[in-house]
Amino acid sequence: MTSSVVKKKRYYRKNVEFFKLVEKIKLWPSRSGTLHGIKSMTIKGNIAEIITHCNEKFQINNSRHSRAARSLRNKLFFHSCHTCKIPKWKIEKYAGTYVNQNYGSHL
Ligand SMILES: [Zn+2]
């Protein structure tokens, strides 16, 4: 009983960390590999709703093992969105900050 509660808690915390990461970097990779800038993000429990600068809406799941979470960690995007006009420094900062952890050798 106790251990299952602990597991649940830990799982929840990881989800929050994923949302926090997205909220912090304010970048979102779409399915097609385009990197968008996030205009606003609303967290509703296990789902977060993202609105990008080009007014696209994305619902993101709680899973840090999702496609998007993997894309963010591995930087699997092909180009940045022209409408969102993500500043170069932001992409560089993102690349510099998050590439170094476990996947640094990829790029
Ligand atoms: Zn965009």
Short mmCIF file of N, CA and C and ligand atoms in Angstrom, two decimals:
data_model
loop_
_atom_site.label_atom_id
_atom_site.label_comp_id
_atom_site.label_asym_id
_atom_site.label_seq_id
_atom_site.Cartn_x
_atom_site.Cartn_y
_atom_site.Cartn_z
N MET A 1 0.84 -1.21 0.00
CA MET A 1 0.00 0.00 0.00
C MET A 1 0.87 1.25 0.00
N THR A 2 1.77 1.32 0.95
CA THR A 2 2.61 2.52 1.06
C THR A 2 3.47 2.71 -0.19
N SER A 3 4.03 1.60 -0.67
CA SER A 3 4.96 1.74 -1.79
C SER A 3 4.25 2.21 -3.07
N SER A 4 2.99 1.80 -3.23
CA SER A 4 2.27 2.23 -4.43
C SER A 4 2.00 3.73 -4.38
N VAL A 5 1.77 4.23 -3.20
CA VAL A 5 1.56 5.68 -3.05
C VAL A 5 2.83 6.43 -3.42
N VAL A 6 3.95 5.91 -2.97
CA VAL A 6 5.23 6.55 -3.28
C VAL A 6 5.47 6.57 -4.78
N LYS A 7 5.19 5.43 -5.41
CA LYS A 7 5.38 5.34 -6.86
C LYS A 7 4.52 6.37 -7.60
N LYS A 8 3.28 6.47 -7.15
CA LYS A 8 2.36 7.41 -7.78
C LYS A 8 2.89 8.83 -7.67
N LYS A 9 3.35 9.15 -6.48
CA LYS A 9 3.85 10.49 -6.23
C LYS A 9 5.04 10.81 -7.13
N ARG A 10 5.94 9.85 -7.21
CA ARG A 10 7.14 10.08 -7.99
C ARG A 10 6.78 10.28 -9.47
N TYR A 11 5.82 9.48 -9.93
CA TYR A 11 5.38 9.56 -11.32
C TYR A 11 4.80 10.94 -11.59
N TYR A 12 4.00 11.40 -10.67
CA TYR A 12 3.37 12.70 -10.81
C TYR A 12 4.41 13.81 -10.88
N ARG A 13 5.40 13.70 -10.03
CA ARG A 13 6.43 14.73 -9.98
C ARG A 13 7.17 14.82 -11.32
N LYS A 14 7.45 13.66 -11.90
CA LYS A 14 8.13 13.65 -13.20
C LYS A 14 7.29 14.35 -14.26
N ASN A 15 5.99 14.11 -14.22
CA ASN A 15 5.10 14.76 -15.18
C ASN A 15 5.17 16.27 -15.03
N VAL A 16 5.14 16.70 -13.79
CA VAL A 16 5.20 18.13 -13.54
C VAL A 16 6.51 18.70 -14.06
N GLU A 17 7.57 17.94 -13.88
CA GLU A 17 8.86 18.41 -14.36
C GLU A 17 8.88 18.56 -15.88
N PHE A 18 8.19 17.65 -16.56
CA PHE A 18 8.13 17.77 -18.01
C PHE A 18 7.39 19.04 -18.43
N PHE A 19 6.26 19.29 -17.77
CA PHE A 19 5.52 20.52 -18.05
C PHE A 19 6.36 21.75 -17.73
N LYS A 20 7.05 21.67 -16.62
CA LYS A 20 7.89 22.80 -16.21
C LYS A 20 8.99 23.07 -17.23
N LEU A 21 9.53 21.99 -17.76
CA LEU A 21 10.56 22.12 -18.78
C LEU A 21 10.01 22.84 -20.01
N VAL A 22 8.84 22.39 -20.45
CA VAL A 22 8.21 22.99 -21.62
C VAL A 22 7.90 24.46 -21.35
N GLU A 23 7.39 24.72 -20.15
CA GLU A 23 7.03 26.07 -19.76
C GLU A 23 8.27 26.97 -19.74
N LYS A 24 9.36 26.39 -19.35
CA LYS A 24 10.59 27.16 -19.21
C LYS A 24 11.23 27.48 -20.56
N ILE A 25 11.30 26.48 -21.41
CA ILE A 25 11.97 26.73 -22.70
C ILE A 25 11.04 27.41 -23.70
N LYS A 26 9.72 27.29 -23.46
CA LYS A 26 8.73 27.95 -24.32
C LYS A 26 8.89 27.59 -25.80
N LEU A 27 9.26 26.37 -26.05
CA LEU A 27 9.39 25.87 -27.41
C LEU A 27 8.65 24.55 -27.50
N TRP A 28 8.01 24.33 -28.64
CA TRP A 28 7.26 23.08 -28.78
C TRP A 28 7.46 22.47 -30.17
N PRO A 29 7.92 21.23 -30.24
CA PRO A 29 8.10 20.59 -31.54
C PRO A 29 6.81 19.94 -32.00
N SER A 30 6.33 20.31 -33.18
CA SER A 30 5.12 19.68 -33.70
C SER A 30 5.47 18.33 -34.31
N ARG A 31 4.43 17.60 -34.67
CA ARG A 31 4.61 16.27 -35.23
C ARG A 31 5.45 16.27 -36.51
N SER A 32 5.34 17.34 -37.25
CA SER A 32 6.06 17.41 -38.52
C SER A 32 7.51 17.82 -38.34
N GLY A 33 7.91 18.09 -37.11
CA GLY A 33 9.31 18.43 -36.86
C GLY A 33 9.58 19.93 -36.88
N THR A 34 8.51 20.71 -36.82
CA THR A 34 8.68 22.16 -36.76
C THR A 34 8.70 22.61 -35.31
N LEU A 35 9.64 23.46 -35.01
CA LEU A 35 9.73 23.96 -33.65
C LEU A 35 8.96 25.28 -33.54
N HIS A 36 7.98 25.30 -32.64
CA HIS A 36 7.15 26.49 -32.46
C HIS A 36 7.51 27.20 -31.16
N GLY A 37 7.22 28.48 -31.13
CA GLY A 37 7.36 29.24 -29.89
C GLY A 37 6.03 29.22 -29.15
N ILE A 38 6.08 29.06 -27.84
CA ILE A 38 4.85 28.98 -27.05
C ILE A 38 4.44 30.36 -26.57
N LYS A 39 3.20 30.71 -26.89
CA LYS A 39 2.66 32.00 -26.44
C LYS A 39 2.05 31.86 -25.05
N SER A 40 1.26 30.79 -24.87
CA SER A 40 0.71 30.56 -23.54
C SER A 40 0.56 29.07 -23.29
N MET A 41 0.59 28.72 -22.03
CA MET A 41 0.48 27.32 -21.64
C MET A 41 -0.40 27.22 -20.41
N THR A 42 -1.40 26.36 -20.50
CA THR A 42 -2.30 26.17 -19.37
C THR A 42 -2.24 24.72 -18.93
N ILE A 43 -1.85 24.49 -17.71
CA ILE A 43 -1.76 23.13 -17.21
C ILE A 43 -3.07 22.76 -16.51
N LYS A 44 -3.67 21.66 -17.00
CA LYS A 44 -4.92 21.19 -16.41
C LYS A 44 -4.70 19.76 -15.95
N GLY A 45 -4.18 19.60 -14.79
CA GLY A 45 -3.91 18.25 -14.28
C GLY A 45 -2.84 17.56 -15.10
N ASN A 46 -3.24 16.50 -15.77
CA ASN A 46 -2.28 15.71 -16.53
C ASN A 46 -2.15 16.15 -17.98
N ILE A 47 -2.87 17.17 -18.34
CA ILE A 47 -2.84 17.66 -19.71
C ILE A 47 -2.52 19.15 -19.67
N ALA A 48 -1.73 19.57 -20.63
CA ALA A 48 -1.47 21.00 -20.75
C ALA A 48 -1.86 21.45 -22.15
N GLU A 49 -2.43 22.63 -22.21
CA GLU A 49 -2.81 23.18 -23.49
C GLU A 49 -1.84 24.29 -23.85
N ILE A 50 -1.28 24.14 -25.03
CA ILE A 50 -0.28 25.10 -25.49
C ILE A 50 -0.87 25.89 -26.66
N ILE A 51 -0.67 27.18 -26.62
CA ILE A 51 -0.98 28.00 -27.79
C ILE A 51 0.33 28.62 -28.27
N THR A 52 0.62 28.38 -29.54
CA THR A 52 1.88 28.87 -30.08
C THR A 52 1.69 30.28 -30.63
N HIS A 53 2.79 30.92 -30.97
CA HIS A 53 2.72 32.28 -31.52
C HIS A 53 2.02 32.32 -32.88
N CYS A 54 2.01 31.18 -33.57
CA CYS A 54 1.30 31.15 -34.86
C CYS A 54 -0.14 30.68 -34.65
N ASN A 55 -0.58 30.72 -33.38
CA ASN A 55 -1.96 30.40 -33.01
C ASN A 55 -2.37 28.96 -33.29
N GLU A 56 -1.43 28.07 -33.21
CA GLU A 56 -1.78 26.65 -33.24
C GLU A 56 -1.97 26.20 -31.81
N LYS A 57 -2.91 25.25 -31.66
CA LYS A 57 -3.18 24.73 -30.33
C LYS A 57 -2.69 23.30 -30.22
N PHE A 58 -2.02 23.00 -29.16
CA PHE A 58 -1.57 21.64 -28.92
C PHE A 58 -2.00 21.22 -27.52
N GLN A 59 -2.50 19.98 -27.45
CA GLN A 59 -2.76 19.39 -26.14
C GLN A 59 -1.62 18.45 -25.84
N ILE A 60 -0.93 18.66 -24.77
CA ILE A 60 0.19 17.77 -24.49
C ILE A 60 -0.12 16.89 -23.30
N ASN A 61 0.36 15.67 -23.39
CA ASN A 61 0.08 14.68 -22.38
C ASN A 61 1.10 14.72 -21.25
N ASN A 62 0.75 14.00 -20.22
CA ASN A 62 1.60 14.00 -19.04
C ASN A 62 2.88 13.19 -19.21
N SER A 63 2.99 12.48 -20.30
CA SER A 63 4.09 11.52 -20.39
C SER A 63 5.39 12.15 -20.86
N ARG A 64 6.42 11.92 -20.08
CA ARG A 64 7.72 12.39 -20.53
C ARG A 64 8.34 11.41 -21.51
N HIS A 65 7.63 10.29 -21.73
CA HIS A 65 8.12 9.33 -22.72
C HIS A 65 7.42 9.53 -24.06
N SER A 66 6.65 10.56 -24.16
CA SER A 66 5.92 10.81 -25.40
C SER A 66 6.86 11.23 -26.51
N ARG A 67 6.32 11.26 -27.72
CA ARG A 67 7.09 11.69 -28.88
C ARG A 67 7.70 13.08 -28.65
N ALA A 68 6.88 13.99 -28.14
CA ALA A 68 7.34 15.36 -27.98
C ALA A 68 8.43 15.47 -26.92
N ALA A 69 8.25 14.72 -25.84
CA ALA A 69 9.25 14.76 -24.78
C ALA A 69 10.59 14.26 -25.31
N ARG A 70 10.50 13.22 -26.13
CA ARG A 70 11.72 12.68 -26.74
C ARG A 70 12.33 13.69 -27.71
N SER A 71 11.48 14.32 -28.50
CA SER A 71 11.96 15.32 -29.44
C SER A 71 12.68 16.45 -28.72
N LEU A 72 12.07 16.87 -27.61
CA LEU A 72 12.67 17.98 -26.87
C LEU A 72 14.02 17.60 -26.30
N ARG A 73 14.08 16.40 -25.76
CA ARG A 73 15.36 15.97 -25.17
C ARG A 73 16.43 15.75 -26.23
N ASN A 74 16.01 15.17 -27.34
CA ASN A 74 16.99 14.82 -28.37
C ASN A 74 17.13 15.89 -29.45
N LYS A 75 16.30 16.92 -29.35
CA LYS A 75 16.31 18.01 -30.32
C LYS A 75 16.01 17.50 -31.73
N LEU A 76 14.95 16.70 -31.81
CA LEU A 76 14.57 16.14 -33.09
C LEU A 76 13.59 17.06 -33.81
N PHE A 77 14.07 18.20 -34.18
CA PHE A 77 13.24 19.06 -35.01
C PHE A 77 14.06 19.48 -36.22
N PHE A 78 13.38 19.81 -37.27
CA PHE A 78 14.07 20.04 -38.53
C PHE A 78 14.23 21.53 -38.85
N HIS A 79 13.24 22.30 -38.48
CA HIS A 79 13.35 23.74 -38.68
C HIS A 79 12.43 24.44 -37.71
N SER A 80 12.64 25.73 -37.53
CA SER A 80 11.76 26.47 -36.64
C SER A 80 10.69 27.17 -37.45
N CYS A 81 9.57 27.39 -36.81
CA CYS A 81 8.39 27.95 -37.47
C CYS A 81 8.64 29.41 -37.86
N HIS A 82 8.32 29.75 -39.10
CA HIS A 82 8.55 31.11 -39.58
C HIS A 82 7.58 32.10 -38.94
N THR A 83 6.37 31.63 -38.71
CA THR A 83 5.36 32.52 -38.13
C THR A 83 5.68 32.84 -36.67
N CYS A 84 6.18 31.85 -35.98
CA CYS A 84 6.49 32.05 -34.56
C CYS A 84 7.70 32.95 -34.37
N LYS A 85 8.58 33.00 -35.36
CA LYS A 85 9.78 33.85 -35.27
C LYS A 85 10.53 33.66 -33.96
N ILE A 86 10.92 32.45 -33.72
CA ILE A 86 11.70 32.17 -32.50
C ILE A 86 13.07 32.82 -32.64
N PRO A 87 13.43 33.64 -31.67
CA PRO A 87 14.74 34.28 -31.77
C PRO A 87 15.87 33.25 -31.74
N LYS A 88 16.91 33.55 -32.49
CA LYS A 88 18.02 32.60 -32.61
C LYS A 88 18.64 32.29 -31.24
N TRP A 89 18.76 33.33 -30.41
CA TRP A 89 19.39 33.13 -29.11
C TRP A 89 18.61 32.13 -28.27
N LYS A 90 17.30 32.10 -28.49
CA LYS A 90 16.47 31.20 -27.70
C LYS A 90 16.75 29.74 -28.08
N ILE A 91 16.86 29.52 -29.37
CA ILE A 91 17.15 28.18 -29.84
C ILE A 91 18.55 27.76 -29.40
N GLU A 92 19.47 28.70 -29.48
CA GLU A 92 20.83 28.39 -29.06
C GLU A 92 20.91 28.10 -27.57
N LYS A 93 20.15 28.88 -26.81
CA LYS A 93 20.13 28.67 -25.37
C LYS A 93 19.56 27.30 -25.04
N TYR A 94 18.46 26.99 -25.72
CA TYR A 94 17.81 25.69 -25.55
C TYR A 94 18.76 24.56 -25.92
N ALA A 95 19.41 24.71 -27.05
CA ALA A 95 20.34 23.68 -27.50
C ALA A 95 21.49 23.53 -26.51
N GLY A 96 21.98 24.67 -26.03
CA GLY A 96 23.11 24.63 -25.11
C GLY A 96 22.74 24.07 -23.76
N THR A 97 21.53 24.38 -23.30
CA THR A 97 21.14 23.98 -21.96
C THR A 97 20.78 22.51 -21.87
N TYR A 98 20.01 22.05 -22.85
CA TYR A 98 19.44 20.72 -22.67
C TYR A 98 20.14 19.63 -23.46
N VAL A 99 21.10 20.03 -24.26
CA VAL A 99 21.79 19.01 -25.05
C VAL A 99 22.86 18.31 -24.22
N ASN A 100 23.29 18.98 -23.19
CA ASN A 100 24.47 18.47 -22.47
C ASN A 100 24.20 17.32 -21.53
N GLN A 101 22.96 17.11 -21.18
CA GLN A 101 22.70 16.18 -20.10
C GLN A 101 23.00 14.72 -20.44
N ASN A 102 22.12 14.07 -21.17
CA ASN A 102 22.38 12.67 -21.48
C ASN A 102 22.59 12.41 -22.96
N TYR A 103 22.25 13.41 -23.75
CA TYR A 103 22.22 13.16 -25.19
C TYR A 103 23.20 14.06 -25.93
N GLY A 104 24.15 14.55 -25.20
CA GLY A 104 25.06 15.58 -25.71
C GLY A 104 25.77 15.21 -26.99
N SER A 105 26.00 13.95 -27.22
CA SER A 105 26.79 13.57 -28.39
C SER A 105 26.00 13.57 -29.69
N HIS A 106 24.68 13.77 -29.58
CA HIS A 106 23.85 13.69 -30.79
C HIS A 106 24.06 14.84 -31.75
N LEU A 107 24.20 16.04 -31.22
CA LEU A 107 24.31 17.21 -32.10
C LEU A 107 25.66 17.88 -31.93
ZN ZN B 1 4.61 28.34 -35.14
#
